[in-house]
Amino acid sequence: MSTIFGKIIRREIPADIVYEDDEVLAFKDINPVAPVHILVIPKREIVSIGTMEPTDAAVVGRCLAVCRQVAEDAGLSDFRVVTNSGAGAGQSVFHLHFHVVGGRGLSWPPG
Ligand code: AMP
């Protein structure tokens, strides 16, 4: 399955990329909900946490390490990492992504 994030990985459409390695890509969200809003994705096509396989665990862990790195690079000490799994939870792009959000106060619980 190919999504808009697959097109970003293949450089078929532009994105404001802030981090890349052989397995993980991070870029600015096109519709930010906070002063810092970065998406961290595995290059491998995993749909969501809800459909990941046990063999995906290593790359998912690497994604979380990159979340920490891009938050630090953006100067954030406090931030939130969110992933929506399934349409009912707000997922609109069906390629696993972690939202790194910060730069303003964040209330809890989320909507
Ligand atoms: P979700 O609703 O959790 O699936 O999040 C999808 C996110 O992808 C949303 O925050 C969108 O603003 C973002 N998004 C969609 N298309 C692009 C794009 N071309 N470049 C950057 N972010 C995008």
PDB file of C-alpha atoms and ligand atoms in Angstrom, residues 4-5 8 13-16 27-33 37 39 82-86 89-95 97 99, ligand 1:
ATOM      1  CA  ILE A   4       1.364  10.228   0.797  1.00  0.00           C
ATOM      2  CA  PHE A   5       4.165   9.423   3.243  1.00  0.00           C
ATOM      3  CA  ILE A   8       7.638  11.702   0.681  1.00  0.00           C
ATOM      4  CA  ILE A  13       6.490  15.097  -3.261  1.00  0.00           C
ATOM      5  CA  PRO A  14       8.375  17.644  -1.150  1.00  0.00           C
ATOM      6  CA  ALA A  15       8.565  17.782   2.618  1.00  0.00           C
ATOM      7  CA  ASP A  16      10.517  19.814   5.145  1.00  0.00           C
ATOM      8  CA  PHE A  27       9.617  15.991   8.609  1.00  0.00           C
ATOM      9  CA  LYS A  28       7.484  18.948   9.643  1.00  0.00           C
ATOM     10  CA  ASP A  29       3.725  18.417   9.689  1.00  0.00           C
ATOM     11  CA  ILE A  30       2.071  20.381   6.875  1.00  0.00           C
ATOM     12  CA  ASN A  31      -0.752  21.460   9.209  1.00  0.00           C
ATOM     13  CA  PRO A  32       0.956  22.075  12.574  1.00  0.00           C
ATOM     14  CA  VAL A  33      -1.113  22.077  15.749  1.00  0.00           C
ATOM     15  CA  HIS A  37       4.955  19.584  15.102  1.00  0.00           C
ATOM     16  CA  LEU A  39       6.192  13.568  12.120  1.00  0.00           C
ATOM     17  CA  VAL A  82       1.310  10.720  19.846  1.00  0.00           C
ATOM     18  CA  THR A  83       0.386   8.028  17.361  1.00  0.00           C
ATOM     19  CA  ASN A  84      -3.185   7.512  16.219  1.00  0.00           C
ATOM     20  CA  SER A  85      -4.010   3.886  15.404  1.00  0.00           C
ATOM     21  CA  GLY A  86      -7.111   3.470  13.264  1.00  0.00           C
ATOM     22  CA  ALA A  89      -8.669   7.237  16.822  1.00  0.00           C
ATOM     23  CA  GLY A  90      -7.994   9.988  14.290  1.00  0.00           C
ATOM     24  CA  GLN A  91      -5.558   8.265  11.934  1.00  0.00           C
ATOM     25  CA  SER A  92      -5.851   9.781   8.457  1.00  0.00           C
ATOM     26  CA  VAL A  93      -2.613   8.592   6.836  1.00  0.00           C
ATOM     27  CA  PHE A  94      -2.206   4.829   6.967  1.00  0.00           C
ATOM     28  CA  HIS A  95       1.556   4.715   7.292  1.00  0.00           C
ATOM     29  CA  HIS A  97       3.786   8.025  12.203  1.00  0.00           C
ATOM     30  CA  HIS A  99       3.567  13.176  16.082  1.00  0.00           C
TER      31      HIS A  99
HETATM   32  P1  AMP B   1      -3.004  11.372  11.542  1.00  0.00           P
HETATM   33  O1  AMP B   1      -4.314  12.131  11.421  1.00  0.00           O
HETATM   34  O2  AMP B   1      -2.627  10.987  12.910  1.00  0.00           O
HETATM   35  O3  AMP B   1      -2.971  10.226  10.553  1.00  0.00           O
HETATM   36  O4  AMP B   1      -1.884  12.402  11.098  1.00  0.00           O
HETATM   37  C1  AMP B   1      -1.574  12.682   9.763  1.00  0.00           C
HETATM   38  C2  AMP B   1      -0.800  13.949   9.741  1.00  0.00           C
HETATM   39  O5  AMP B   1      -0.156  14.061   8.494  1.00  0.00           O
HETATM   40  C3  AMP B   1      -1.654  15.216   9.910  1.00  0.00           C
HETATM   41  O6  AMP B   1      -1.215  15.938  11.053  1.00  0.00           O
HETATM   42  C4  AMP B   1      -1.421  15.974   8.603  1.00  0.00           C
HETATM   43  O7  AMP B   1      -1.364  17.369   8.800  1.00  0.00           O
HETATM   44  C5  AMP B   1      -0.080  15.407   8.148  1.00  0.00           C
HETATM   45  N1  AMP B   1       0.170  15.475   6.718  1.00  0.00           N
HETATM   46  C6  AMP B   1      -0.634  15.066   5.721  1.00  0.00           C
HETATM   47  N2  AMP B   1      -0.043  15.238   4.535  1.00  0.00           N
HETATM   48  C7  AMP B   1       1.188  15.765   4.780  1.00  0.00           C
HETATM   49  C8  AMP B   1       2.285  16.175   3.968  1.00  0.00           C
HETATM   50  N3  AMP B   1       2.231  16.087   2.636  1.00  0.00           N
HETATM   51  N4  AMP B   1       3.384  16.677   4.572  1.00  0.00           N
HETATM   52  C9  AMP B   1       3.431  16.780   5.917  1.00  0.00           C
HETATM   53  N5  AMP B   1       2.440  16.407   6.741  1.00  0.00           N
HETATM   54  C10 AMP B   1       1.327  15.917   6.179  1.00  0.00           C
END
